[in-house]
PDB file of C-alpha atoms in Angstrom:
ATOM      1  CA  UNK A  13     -97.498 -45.944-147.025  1.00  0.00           C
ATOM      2  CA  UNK A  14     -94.333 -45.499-145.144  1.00  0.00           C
ATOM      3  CA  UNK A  15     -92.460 -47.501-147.503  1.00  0.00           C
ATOM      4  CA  UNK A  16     -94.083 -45.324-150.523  1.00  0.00           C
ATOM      5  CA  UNK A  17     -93.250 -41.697-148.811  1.00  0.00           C
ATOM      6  CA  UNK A  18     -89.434 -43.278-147.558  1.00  0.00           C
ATOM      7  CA  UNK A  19     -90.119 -42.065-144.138  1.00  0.00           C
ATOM      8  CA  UNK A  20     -87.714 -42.744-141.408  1.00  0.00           C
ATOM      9  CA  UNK A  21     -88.596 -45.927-139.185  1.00  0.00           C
ATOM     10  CA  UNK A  22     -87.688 -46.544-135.527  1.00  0.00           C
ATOM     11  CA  UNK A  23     -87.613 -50.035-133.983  1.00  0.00           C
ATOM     12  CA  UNK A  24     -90.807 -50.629-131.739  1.00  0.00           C
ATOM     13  CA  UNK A  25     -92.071 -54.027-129.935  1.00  0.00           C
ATOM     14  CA  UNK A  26     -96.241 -52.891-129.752  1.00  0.00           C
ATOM     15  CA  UNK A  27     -98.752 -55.749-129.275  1.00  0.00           C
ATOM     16  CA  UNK A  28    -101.979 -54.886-131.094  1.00  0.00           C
ATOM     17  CA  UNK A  29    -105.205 -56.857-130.299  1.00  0.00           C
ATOM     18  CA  UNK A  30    -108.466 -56.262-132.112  1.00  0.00           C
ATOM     19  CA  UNK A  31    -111.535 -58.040-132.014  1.00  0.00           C
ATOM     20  CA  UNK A  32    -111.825 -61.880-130.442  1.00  0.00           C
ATOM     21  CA  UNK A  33    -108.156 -60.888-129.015  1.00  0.00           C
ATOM     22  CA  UNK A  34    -106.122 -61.320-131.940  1.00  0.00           C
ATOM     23  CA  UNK A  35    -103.402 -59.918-131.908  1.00  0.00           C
ATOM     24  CA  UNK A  36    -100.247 -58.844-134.294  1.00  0.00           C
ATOM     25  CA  UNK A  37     -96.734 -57.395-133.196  1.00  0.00           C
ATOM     26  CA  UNK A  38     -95.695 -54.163-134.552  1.00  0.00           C
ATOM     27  CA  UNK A  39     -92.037 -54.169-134.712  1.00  0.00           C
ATOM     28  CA  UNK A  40     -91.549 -50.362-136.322  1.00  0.00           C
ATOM     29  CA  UNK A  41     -92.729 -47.120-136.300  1.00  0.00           C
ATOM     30  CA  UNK A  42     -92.566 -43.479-137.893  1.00  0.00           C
ATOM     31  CA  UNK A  43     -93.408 -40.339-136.558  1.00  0.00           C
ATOM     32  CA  UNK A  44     -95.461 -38.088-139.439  1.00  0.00           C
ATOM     33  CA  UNK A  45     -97.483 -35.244-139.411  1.00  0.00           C
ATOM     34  CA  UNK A  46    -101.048 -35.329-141.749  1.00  0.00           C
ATOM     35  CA  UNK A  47    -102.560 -32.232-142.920  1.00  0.00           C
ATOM     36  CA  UNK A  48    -106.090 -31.363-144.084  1.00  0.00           C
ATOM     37  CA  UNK A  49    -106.601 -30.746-146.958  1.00  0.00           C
ATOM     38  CA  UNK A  50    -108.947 -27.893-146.014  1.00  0.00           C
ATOM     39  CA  UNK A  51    -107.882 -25.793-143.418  1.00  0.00           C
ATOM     40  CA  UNK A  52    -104.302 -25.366-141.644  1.00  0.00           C
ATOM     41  CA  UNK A  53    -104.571 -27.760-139.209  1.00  0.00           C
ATOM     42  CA  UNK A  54    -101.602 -30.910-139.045  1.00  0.00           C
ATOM     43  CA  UNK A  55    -101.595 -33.847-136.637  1.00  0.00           C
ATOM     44  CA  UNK A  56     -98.108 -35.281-135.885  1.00  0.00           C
ATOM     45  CA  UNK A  57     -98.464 -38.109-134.077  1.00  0.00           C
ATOM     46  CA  UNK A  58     -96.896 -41.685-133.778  1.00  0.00           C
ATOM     47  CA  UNK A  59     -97.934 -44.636-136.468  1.00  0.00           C
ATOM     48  CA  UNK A  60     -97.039 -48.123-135.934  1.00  0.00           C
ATOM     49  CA  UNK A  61     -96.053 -50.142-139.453  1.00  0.00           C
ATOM     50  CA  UNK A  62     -97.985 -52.997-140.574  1.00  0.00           C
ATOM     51  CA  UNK A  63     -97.866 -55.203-143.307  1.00  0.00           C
ATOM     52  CA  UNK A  64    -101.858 -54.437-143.685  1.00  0.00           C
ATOM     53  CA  UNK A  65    -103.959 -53.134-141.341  1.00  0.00           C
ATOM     54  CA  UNK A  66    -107.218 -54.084-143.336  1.00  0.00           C
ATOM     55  CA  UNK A  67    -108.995 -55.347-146.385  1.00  0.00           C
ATOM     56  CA  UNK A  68    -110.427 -53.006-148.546  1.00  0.00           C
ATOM     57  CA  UNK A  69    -113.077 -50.749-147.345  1.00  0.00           C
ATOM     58  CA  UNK A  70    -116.100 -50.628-147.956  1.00  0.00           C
ATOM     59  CA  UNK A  71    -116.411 -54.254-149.265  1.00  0.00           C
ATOM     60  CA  UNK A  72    -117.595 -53.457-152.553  1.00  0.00           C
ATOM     61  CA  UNK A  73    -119.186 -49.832-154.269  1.00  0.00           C
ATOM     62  CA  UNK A  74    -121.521 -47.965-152.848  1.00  0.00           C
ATOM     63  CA  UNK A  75    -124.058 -46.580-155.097  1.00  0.00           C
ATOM     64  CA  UNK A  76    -124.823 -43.210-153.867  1.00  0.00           C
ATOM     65  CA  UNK A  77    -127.094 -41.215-156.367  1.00  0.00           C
ATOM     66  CA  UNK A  78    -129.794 -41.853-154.119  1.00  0.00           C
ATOM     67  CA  UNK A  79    -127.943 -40.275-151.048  1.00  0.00           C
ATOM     68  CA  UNK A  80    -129.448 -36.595-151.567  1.00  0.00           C
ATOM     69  CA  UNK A  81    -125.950 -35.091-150.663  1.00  0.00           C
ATOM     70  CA  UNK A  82    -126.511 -31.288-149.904  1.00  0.00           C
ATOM     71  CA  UNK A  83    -124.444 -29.678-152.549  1.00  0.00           C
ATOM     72  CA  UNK A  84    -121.081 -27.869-152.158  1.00  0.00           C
ATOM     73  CA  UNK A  85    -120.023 -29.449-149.040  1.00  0.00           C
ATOM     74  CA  UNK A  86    -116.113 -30.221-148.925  1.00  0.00           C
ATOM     75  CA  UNK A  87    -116.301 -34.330-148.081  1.00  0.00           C
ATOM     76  CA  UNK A  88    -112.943 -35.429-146.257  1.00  0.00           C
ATOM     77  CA  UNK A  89    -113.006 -38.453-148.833  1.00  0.00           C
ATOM     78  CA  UNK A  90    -113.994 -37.481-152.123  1.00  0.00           C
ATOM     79  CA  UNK A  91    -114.073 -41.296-152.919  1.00  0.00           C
ATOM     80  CA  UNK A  92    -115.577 -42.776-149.872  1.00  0.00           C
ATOM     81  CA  UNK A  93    -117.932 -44.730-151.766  1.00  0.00           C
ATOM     82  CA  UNK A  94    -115.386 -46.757-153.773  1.00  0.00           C
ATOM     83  CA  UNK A  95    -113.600 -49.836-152.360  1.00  0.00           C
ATOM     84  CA  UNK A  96    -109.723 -49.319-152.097  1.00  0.00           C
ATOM     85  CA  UNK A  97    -107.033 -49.916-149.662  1.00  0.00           C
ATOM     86  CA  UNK A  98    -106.534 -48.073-145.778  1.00  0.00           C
ATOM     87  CA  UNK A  99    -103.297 -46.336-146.365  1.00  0.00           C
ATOM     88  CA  UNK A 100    -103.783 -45.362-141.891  1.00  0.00           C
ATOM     89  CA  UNK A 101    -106.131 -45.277-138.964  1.00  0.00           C
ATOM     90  CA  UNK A 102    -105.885 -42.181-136.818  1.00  0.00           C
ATOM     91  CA  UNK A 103    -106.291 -43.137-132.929  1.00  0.00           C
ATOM     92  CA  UNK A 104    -109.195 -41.820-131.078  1.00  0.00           C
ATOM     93  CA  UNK A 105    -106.757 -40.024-129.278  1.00  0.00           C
ATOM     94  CA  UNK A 106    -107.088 -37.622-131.853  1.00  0.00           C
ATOM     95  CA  UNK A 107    -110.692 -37.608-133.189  1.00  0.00           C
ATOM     96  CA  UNK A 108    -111.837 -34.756-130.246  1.00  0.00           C
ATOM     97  CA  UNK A 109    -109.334 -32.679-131.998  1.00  0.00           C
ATOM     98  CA  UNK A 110    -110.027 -32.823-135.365  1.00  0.00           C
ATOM     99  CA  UNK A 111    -114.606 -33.721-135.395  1.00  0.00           C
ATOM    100  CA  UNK A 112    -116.751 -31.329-134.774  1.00  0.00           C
ATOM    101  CA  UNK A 113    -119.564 -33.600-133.861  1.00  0.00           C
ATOM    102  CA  UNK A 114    -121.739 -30.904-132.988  1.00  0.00           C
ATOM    103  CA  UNK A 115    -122.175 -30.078-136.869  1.00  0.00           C
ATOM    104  CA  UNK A 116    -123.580 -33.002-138.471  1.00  0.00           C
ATOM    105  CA  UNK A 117    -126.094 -33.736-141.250  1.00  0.00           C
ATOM    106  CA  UNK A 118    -128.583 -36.615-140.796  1.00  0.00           C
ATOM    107  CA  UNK A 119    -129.726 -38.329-144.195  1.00  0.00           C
ATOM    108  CA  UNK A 120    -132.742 -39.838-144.285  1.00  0.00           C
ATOM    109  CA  UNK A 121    -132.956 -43.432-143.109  1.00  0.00           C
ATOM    110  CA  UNK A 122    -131.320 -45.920-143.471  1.00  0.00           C
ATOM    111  CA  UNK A 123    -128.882 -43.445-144.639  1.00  0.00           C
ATOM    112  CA  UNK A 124    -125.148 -42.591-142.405  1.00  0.00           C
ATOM    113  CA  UNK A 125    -124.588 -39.827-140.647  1.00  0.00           C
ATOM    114  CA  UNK A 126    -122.259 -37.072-142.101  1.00  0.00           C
ATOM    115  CA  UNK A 127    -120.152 -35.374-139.031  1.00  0.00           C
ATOM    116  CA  UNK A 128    -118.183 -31.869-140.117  1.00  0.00           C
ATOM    117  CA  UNK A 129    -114.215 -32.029-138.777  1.00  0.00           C
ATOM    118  CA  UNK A 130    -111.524 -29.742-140.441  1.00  0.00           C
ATOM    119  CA  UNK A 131    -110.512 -32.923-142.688  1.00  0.00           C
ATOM    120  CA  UNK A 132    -113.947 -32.620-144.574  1.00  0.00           C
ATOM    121  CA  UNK A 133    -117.283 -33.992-144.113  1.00  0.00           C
ATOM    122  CA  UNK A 134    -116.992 -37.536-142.728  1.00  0.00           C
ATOM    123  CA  UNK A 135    -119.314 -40.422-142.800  1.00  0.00           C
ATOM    124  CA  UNK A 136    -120.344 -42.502-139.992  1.00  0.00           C
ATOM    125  CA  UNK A 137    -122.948 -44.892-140.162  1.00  0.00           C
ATOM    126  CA  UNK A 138    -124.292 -47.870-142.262  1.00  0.00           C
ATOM    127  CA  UNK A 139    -124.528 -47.520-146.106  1.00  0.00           C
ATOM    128  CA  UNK A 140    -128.530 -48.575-146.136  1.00  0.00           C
ATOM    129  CA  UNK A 141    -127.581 -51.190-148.593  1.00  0.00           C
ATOM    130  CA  UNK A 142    -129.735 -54.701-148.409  1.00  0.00           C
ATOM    131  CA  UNK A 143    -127.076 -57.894-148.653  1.00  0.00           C
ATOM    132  CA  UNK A 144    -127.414 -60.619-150.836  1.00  0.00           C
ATOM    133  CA  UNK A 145    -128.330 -63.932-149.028  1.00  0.00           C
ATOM    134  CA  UNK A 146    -124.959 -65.260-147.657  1.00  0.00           C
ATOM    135  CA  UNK A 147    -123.005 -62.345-148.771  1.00  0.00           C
ATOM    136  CA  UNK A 148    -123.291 -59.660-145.833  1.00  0.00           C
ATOM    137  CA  UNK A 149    -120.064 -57.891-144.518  1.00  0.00           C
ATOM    138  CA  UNK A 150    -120.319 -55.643-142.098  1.00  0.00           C
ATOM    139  CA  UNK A 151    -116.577 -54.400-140.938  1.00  0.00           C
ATOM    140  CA  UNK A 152    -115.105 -52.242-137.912  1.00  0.00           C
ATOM    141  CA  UNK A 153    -111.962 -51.732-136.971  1.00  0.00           C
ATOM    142  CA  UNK A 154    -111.309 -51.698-133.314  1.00  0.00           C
ATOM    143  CA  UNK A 155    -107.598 -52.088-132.252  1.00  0.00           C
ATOM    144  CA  UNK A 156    -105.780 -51.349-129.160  1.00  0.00           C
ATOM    145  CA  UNK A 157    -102.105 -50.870-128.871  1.00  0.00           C
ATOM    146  CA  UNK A 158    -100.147 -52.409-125.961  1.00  0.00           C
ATOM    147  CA  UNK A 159     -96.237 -52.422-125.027  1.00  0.00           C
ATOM    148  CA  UNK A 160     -95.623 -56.196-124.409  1.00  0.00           C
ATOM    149  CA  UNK A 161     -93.882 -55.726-121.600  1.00  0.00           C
ATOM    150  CA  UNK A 162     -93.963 -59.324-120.626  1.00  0.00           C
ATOM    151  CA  UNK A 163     -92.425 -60.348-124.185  1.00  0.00           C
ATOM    152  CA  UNK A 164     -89.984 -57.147-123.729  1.00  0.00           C
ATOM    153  CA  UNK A 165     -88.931 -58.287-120.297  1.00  0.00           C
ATOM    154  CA  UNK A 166     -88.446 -62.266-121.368  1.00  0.00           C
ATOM    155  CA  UNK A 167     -86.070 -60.615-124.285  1.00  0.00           C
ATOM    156  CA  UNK A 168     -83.988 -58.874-122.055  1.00  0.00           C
ATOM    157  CA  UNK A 169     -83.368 -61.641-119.708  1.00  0.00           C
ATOM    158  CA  UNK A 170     -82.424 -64.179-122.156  1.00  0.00           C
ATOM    159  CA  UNK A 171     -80.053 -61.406-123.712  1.00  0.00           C
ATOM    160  CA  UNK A 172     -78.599 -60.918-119.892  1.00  0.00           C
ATOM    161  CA  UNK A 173     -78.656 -64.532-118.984  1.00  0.00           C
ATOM    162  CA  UNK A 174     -74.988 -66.069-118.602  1.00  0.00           C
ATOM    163  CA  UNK A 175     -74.680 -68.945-120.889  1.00  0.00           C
ATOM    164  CA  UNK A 176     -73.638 -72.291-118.899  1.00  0.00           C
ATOM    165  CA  UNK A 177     -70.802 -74.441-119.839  1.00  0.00           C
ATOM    166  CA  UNK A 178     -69.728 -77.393-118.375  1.00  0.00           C
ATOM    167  CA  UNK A 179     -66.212 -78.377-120.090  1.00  0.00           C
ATOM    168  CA  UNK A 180     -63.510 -75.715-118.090  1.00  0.00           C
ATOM    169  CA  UNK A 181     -60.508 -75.944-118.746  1.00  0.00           C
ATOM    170  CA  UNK A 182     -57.819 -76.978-116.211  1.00  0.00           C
ATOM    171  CA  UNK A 183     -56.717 -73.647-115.395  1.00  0.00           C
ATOM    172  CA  UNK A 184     -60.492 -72.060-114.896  1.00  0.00           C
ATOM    173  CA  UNK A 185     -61.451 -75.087-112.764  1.00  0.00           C
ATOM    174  CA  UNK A 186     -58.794 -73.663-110.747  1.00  0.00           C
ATOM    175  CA  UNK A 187     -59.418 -70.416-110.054  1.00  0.00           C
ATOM    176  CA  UNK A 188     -63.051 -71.246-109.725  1.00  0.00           C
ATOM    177  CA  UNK A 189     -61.583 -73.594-106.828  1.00  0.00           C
ATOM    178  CA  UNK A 190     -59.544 -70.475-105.184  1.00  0.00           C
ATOM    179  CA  UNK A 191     -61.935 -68.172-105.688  1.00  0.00           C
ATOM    180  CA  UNK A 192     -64.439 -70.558-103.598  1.00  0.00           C
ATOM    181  CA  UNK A 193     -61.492 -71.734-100.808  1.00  0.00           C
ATOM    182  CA  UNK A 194     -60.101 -68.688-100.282  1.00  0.00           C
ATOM    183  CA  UNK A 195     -62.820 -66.007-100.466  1.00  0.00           C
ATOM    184  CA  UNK A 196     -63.178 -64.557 -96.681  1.00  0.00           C
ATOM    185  CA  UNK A 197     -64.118 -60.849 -95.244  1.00  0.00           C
ATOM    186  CA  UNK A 198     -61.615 -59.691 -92.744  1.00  0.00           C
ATOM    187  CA  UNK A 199     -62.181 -57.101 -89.327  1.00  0.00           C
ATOM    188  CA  UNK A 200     -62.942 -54.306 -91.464  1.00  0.00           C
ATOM    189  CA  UNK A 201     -65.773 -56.136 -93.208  1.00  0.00           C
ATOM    190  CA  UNK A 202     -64.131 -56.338 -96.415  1.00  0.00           C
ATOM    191  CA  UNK A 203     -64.074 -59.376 -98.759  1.00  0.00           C
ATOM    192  CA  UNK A 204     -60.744 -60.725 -99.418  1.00  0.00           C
ATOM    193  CA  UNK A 205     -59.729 -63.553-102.147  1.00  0.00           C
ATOM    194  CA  UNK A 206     -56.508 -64.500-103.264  1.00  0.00           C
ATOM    195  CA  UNK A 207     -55.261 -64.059-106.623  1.00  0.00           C
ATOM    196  CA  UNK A 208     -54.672 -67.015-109.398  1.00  0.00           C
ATOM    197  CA  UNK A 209     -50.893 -67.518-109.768  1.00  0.00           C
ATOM    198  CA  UNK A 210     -49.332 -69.647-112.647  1.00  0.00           C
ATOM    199  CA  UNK A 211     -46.783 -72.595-111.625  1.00  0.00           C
ATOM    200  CA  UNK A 212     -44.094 -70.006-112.890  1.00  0.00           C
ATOM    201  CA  UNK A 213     -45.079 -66.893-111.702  1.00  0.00           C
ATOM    202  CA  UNK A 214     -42.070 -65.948-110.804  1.00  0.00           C
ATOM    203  CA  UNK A 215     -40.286 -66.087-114.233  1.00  0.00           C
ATOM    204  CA  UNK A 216     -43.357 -64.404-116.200  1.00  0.00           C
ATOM    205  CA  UNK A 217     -43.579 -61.244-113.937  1.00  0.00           C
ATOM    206  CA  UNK A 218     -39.702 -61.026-113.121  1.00  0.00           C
ATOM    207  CA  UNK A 219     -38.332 -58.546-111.003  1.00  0.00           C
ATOM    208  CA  UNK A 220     -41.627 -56.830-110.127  1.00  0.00           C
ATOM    209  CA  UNK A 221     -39.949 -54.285-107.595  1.00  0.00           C
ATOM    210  CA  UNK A 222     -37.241 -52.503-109.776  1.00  0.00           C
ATOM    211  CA  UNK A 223     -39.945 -52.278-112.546  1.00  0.00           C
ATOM    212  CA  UNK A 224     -41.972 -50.438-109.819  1.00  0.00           C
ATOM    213  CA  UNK A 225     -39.855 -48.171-109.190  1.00  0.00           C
ATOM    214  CA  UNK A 226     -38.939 -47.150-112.580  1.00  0.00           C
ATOM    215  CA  UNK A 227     -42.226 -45.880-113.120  1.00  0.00           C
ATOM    216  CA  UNK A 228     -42.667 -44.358-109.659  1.00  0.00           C
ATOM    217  CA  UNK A 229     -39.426 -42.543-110.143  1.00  0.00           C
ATOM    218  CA  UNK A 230     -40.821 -41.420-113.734  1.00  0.00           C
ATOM    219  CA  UNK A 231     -44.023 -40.335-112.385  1.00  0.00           C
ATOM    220  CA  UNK A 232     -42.396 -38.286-109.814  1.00  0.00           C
ATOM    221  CA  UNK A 233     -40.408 -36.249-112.571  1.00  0.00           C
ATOM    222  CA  UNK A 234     -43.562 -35.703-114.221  1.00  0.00           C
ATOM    223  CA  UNK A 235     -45.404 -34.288-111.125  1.00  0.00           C
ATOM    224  CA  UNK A 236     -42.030 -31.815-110.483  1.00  0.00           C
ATOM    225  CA  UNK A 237     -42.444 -30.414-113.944  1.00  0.00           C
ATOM    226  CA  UNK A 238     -46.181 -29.527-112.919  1.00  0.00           C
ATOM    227  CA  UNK A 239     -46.901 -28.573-108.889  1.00  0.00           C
ATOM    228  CA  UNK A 240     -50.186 -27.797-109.762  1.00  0.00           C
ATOM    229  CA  UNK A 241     -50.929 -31.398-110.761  1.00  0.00           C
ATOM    230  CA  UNK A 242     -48.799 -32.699-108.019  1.00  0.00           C
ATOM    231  CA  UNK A 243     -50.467 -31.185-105.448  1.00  0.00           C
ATOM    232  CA  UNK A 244     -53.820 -32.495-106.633  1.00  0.00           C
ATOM    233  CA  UNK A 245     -51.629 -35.883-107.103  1.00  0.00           C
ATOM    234  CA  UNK A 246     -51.213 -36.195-104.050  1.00  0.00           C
ATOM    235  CA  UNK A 247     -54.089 -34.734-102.452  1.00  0.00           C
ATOM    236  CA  UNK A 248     -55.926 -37.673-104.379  1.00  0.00           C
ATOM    237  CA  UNK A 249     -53.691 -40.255-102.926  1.00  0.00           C
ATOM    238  CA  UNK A 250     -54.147 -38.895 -99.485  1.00  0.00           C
ATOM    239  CA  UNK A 251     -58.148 -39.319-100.008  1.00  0.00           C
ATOM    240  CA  UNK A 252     -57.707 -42.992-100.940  1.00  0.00           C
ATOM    241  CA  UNK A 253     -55.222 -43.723 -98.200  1.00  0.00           C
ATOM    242  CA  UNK A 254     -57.967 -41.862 -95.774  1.00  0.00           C
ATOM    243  CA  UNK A 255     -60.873 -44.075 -97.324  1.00  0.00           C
ATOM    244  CA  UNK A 256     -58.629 -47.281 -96.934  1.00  0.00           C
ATOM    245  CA  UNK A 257     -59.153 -48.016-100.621  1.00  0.00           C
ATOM    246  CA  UNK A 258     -55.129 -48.305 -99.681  1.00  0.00           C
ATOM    247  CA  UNK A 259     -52.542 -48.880 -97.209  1.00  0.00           C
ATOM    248  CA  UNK A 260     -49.047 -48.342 -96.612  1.00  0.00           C
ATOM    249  CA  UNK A 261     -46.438 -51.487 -97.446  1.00  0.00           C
ATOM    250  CA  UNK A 262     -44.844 -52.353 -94.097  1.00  0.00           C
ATOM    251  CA  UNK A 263     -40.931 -53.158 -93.984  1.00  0.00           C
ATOM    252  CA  UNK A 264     -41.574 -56.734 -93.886  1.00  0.00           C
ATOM    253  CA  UNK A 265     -43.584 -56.716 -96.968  1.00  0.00           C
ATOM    254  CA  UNK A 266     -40.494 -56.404 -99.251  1.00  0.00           C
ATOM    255  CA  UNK A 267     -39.533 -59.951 -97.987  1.00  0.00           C
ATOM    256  CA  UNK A 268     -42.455 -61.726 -98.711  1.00  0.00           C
ATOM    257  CA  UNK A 269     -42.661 -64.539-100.917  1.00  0.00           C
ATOM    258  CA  UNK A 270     -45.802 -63.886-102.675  1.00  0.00           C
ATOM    259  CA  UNK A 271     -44.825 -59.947-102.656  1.00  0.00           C
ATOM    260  CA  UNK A 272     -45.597 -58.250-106.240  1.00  0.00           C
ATOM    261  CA  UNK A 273     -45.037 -54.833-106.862  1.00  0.00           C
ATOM    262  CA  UNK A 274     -47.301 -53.088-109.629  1.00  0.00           C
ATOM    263  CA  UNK A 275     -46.259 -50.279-111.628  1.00  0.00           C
ATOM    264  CA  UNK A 276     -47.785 -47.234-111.006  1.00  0.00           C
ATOM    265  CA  UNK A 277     -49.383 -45.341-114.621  1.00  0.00           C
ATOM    266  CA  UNK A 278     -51.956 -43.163-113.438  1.00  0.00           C
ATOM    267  CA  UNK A 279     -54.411 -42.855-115.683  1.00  0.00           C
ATOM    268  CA  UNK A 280     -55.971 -38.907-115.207  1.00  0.00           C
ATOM    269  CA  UNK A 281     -55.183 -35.557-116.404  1.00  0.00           C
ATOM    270  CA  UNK A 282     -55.460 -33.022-114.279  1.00  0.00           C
ATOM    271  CA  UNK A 283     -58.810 -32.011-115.286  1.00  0.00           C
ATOM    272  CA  UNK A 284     -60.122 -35.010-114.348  1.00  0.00           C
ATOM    273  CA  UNK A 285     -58.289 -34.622-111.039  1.00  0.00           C
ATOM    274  CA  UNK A 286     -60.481 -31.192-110.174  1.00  0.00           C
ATOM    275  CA  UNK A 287     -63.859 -33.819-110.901  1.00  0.00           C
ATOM    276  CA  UNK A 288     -62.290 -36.357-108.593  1.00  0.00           C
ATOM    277  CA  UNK A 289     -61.176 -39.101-111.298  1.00  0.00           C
ATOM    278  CA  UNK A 290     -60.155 -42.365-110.910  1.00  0.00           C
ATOM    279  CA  UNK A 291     -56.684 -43.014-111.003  1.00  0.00           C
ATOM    280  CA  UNK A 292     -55.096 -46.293-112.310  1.00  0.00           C
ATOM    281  CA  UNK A 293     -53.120 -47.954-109.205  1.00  0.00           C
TER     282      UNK A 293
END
């Protein structure tokens, strides 16, 4: 049916279970809206897709001339007495809002029941029909929908898990041995680990400080041509340096061997300033 009216699907993961606990996974659904053919009354509700949901109903004709219908009543399934396919099952959810059970006409035994709702007439009941030895079928369709939350929650962790390896390379053997040497937390409580350095660190990054002040000097011509933004600037740095996301370089620093100066590009416009951004250091 969905494929047939090219309705839009939306991926679902819905265990249903039916009868003796089997069970089928739905893994779409559409959102539609039926209308009676009757009165003015839709249903929009939720349907989940399956390849079938039964075998044709009921399991062969029904012969119904016997029936005594009362005339001119509107039946909700002209047809009801003819095997075919179950294009969809509305939930009981819905079946308060659509029966009227208190209007119902009771045929004579062993007869259904007919029960008025604003689809039509509806029948409910056996069909009073004796079986042939061997060949009685007597089918209800009972299903419950579930979210498989286990199944859903298995998914996601296999998705999140971190896939193992066991052949590093030289270089991540390394830092994996740094990272577990060196890793300390200091008087402030903060965790400290040294950084990975190449054999010829030196060479790759050259002259770290003049770069560093290239851009600084850069920046600061920026901020001159806007006080607005340099006041905000700086009002920004003053809130890290108060937080001790920072700290000053001491004269000594300059001197130090492992001393690398990174160039400063902040990354924020001064929109994004006002909202308290985050500015690239």
């Amino acid at each position: 049916m969905a494929q047939l009216l090219r309705l839009k699907r939306s991926k679902a993961n819905i265990l249903i279970q039916g009868i003796g606990t089997q069970s089928q996974n739905a893994r779409e659904s559409i959102h539609a809206k039926v209308r009676s053919r009757k009165e003015n009354f839709p249903v929009s509700a939720e349907f989940l897709i399956l390849p079938r949901i039964t075998p044709e109903l009921p399991a062969s004709d029904i012969p119904i001339d016997h029936w005594k219908l009362p005339p001119n009543i509107f039946m909700a399934d002209p047809q009801f007495h003819k095997r075919a396919p179950i294009d969809m099952i509305l939930g009981i959810e819905h079946f308060c809002s659509f029966s009227q059970t208190a209007n119902r006409i009771n045929l004579p035994k062993p007869l259904p029941t007919l029960v008025d709702s604003v689809f039509g007439w509806l029948v409910s009941g056996t069909a009073g029909i004796n079986p042939l030895p061997g060949k009685y079928s007597n089918r209800s369709i009972v299903a419950v929908s579930l979210f498989n939350l286990e199944e859903s929650v298995e998914r996601f962790w296999k998705v999140e898990e971190l896939q193992t390896r066991s052949n590093y390379s030289l270089e991540e053997k390394q830092c994996e041995e740094l990272f577990s040497t060196t890793t300390s937390r200091n008087a402030e409580g903060r965790y400290m680990v040294r950084l990975p350095r190449k054999p010829n660190f030196d060479e790759l990054v050259g002259h770290s400080k003049s770069m560093a002040l290239h851009r600084f000097n850069l920046l600061e011509r920026r901020l001159d041509r806007n006080p607005e933004l340099k006041e905000e600037y700086h009002k920004f740095m003053a809130e890290y340096l108060s937080l001790g996301h920072m700290r000053r370089a001491q004269a000594d620093d300059d001197h130090h061997p492992d001393a690398y100066y990174l160039p400063h590009h902040p990354g924020c416009e001064r929109s994004e300033f006002n909202d308290k951004g985050t500015s690239c250091l």
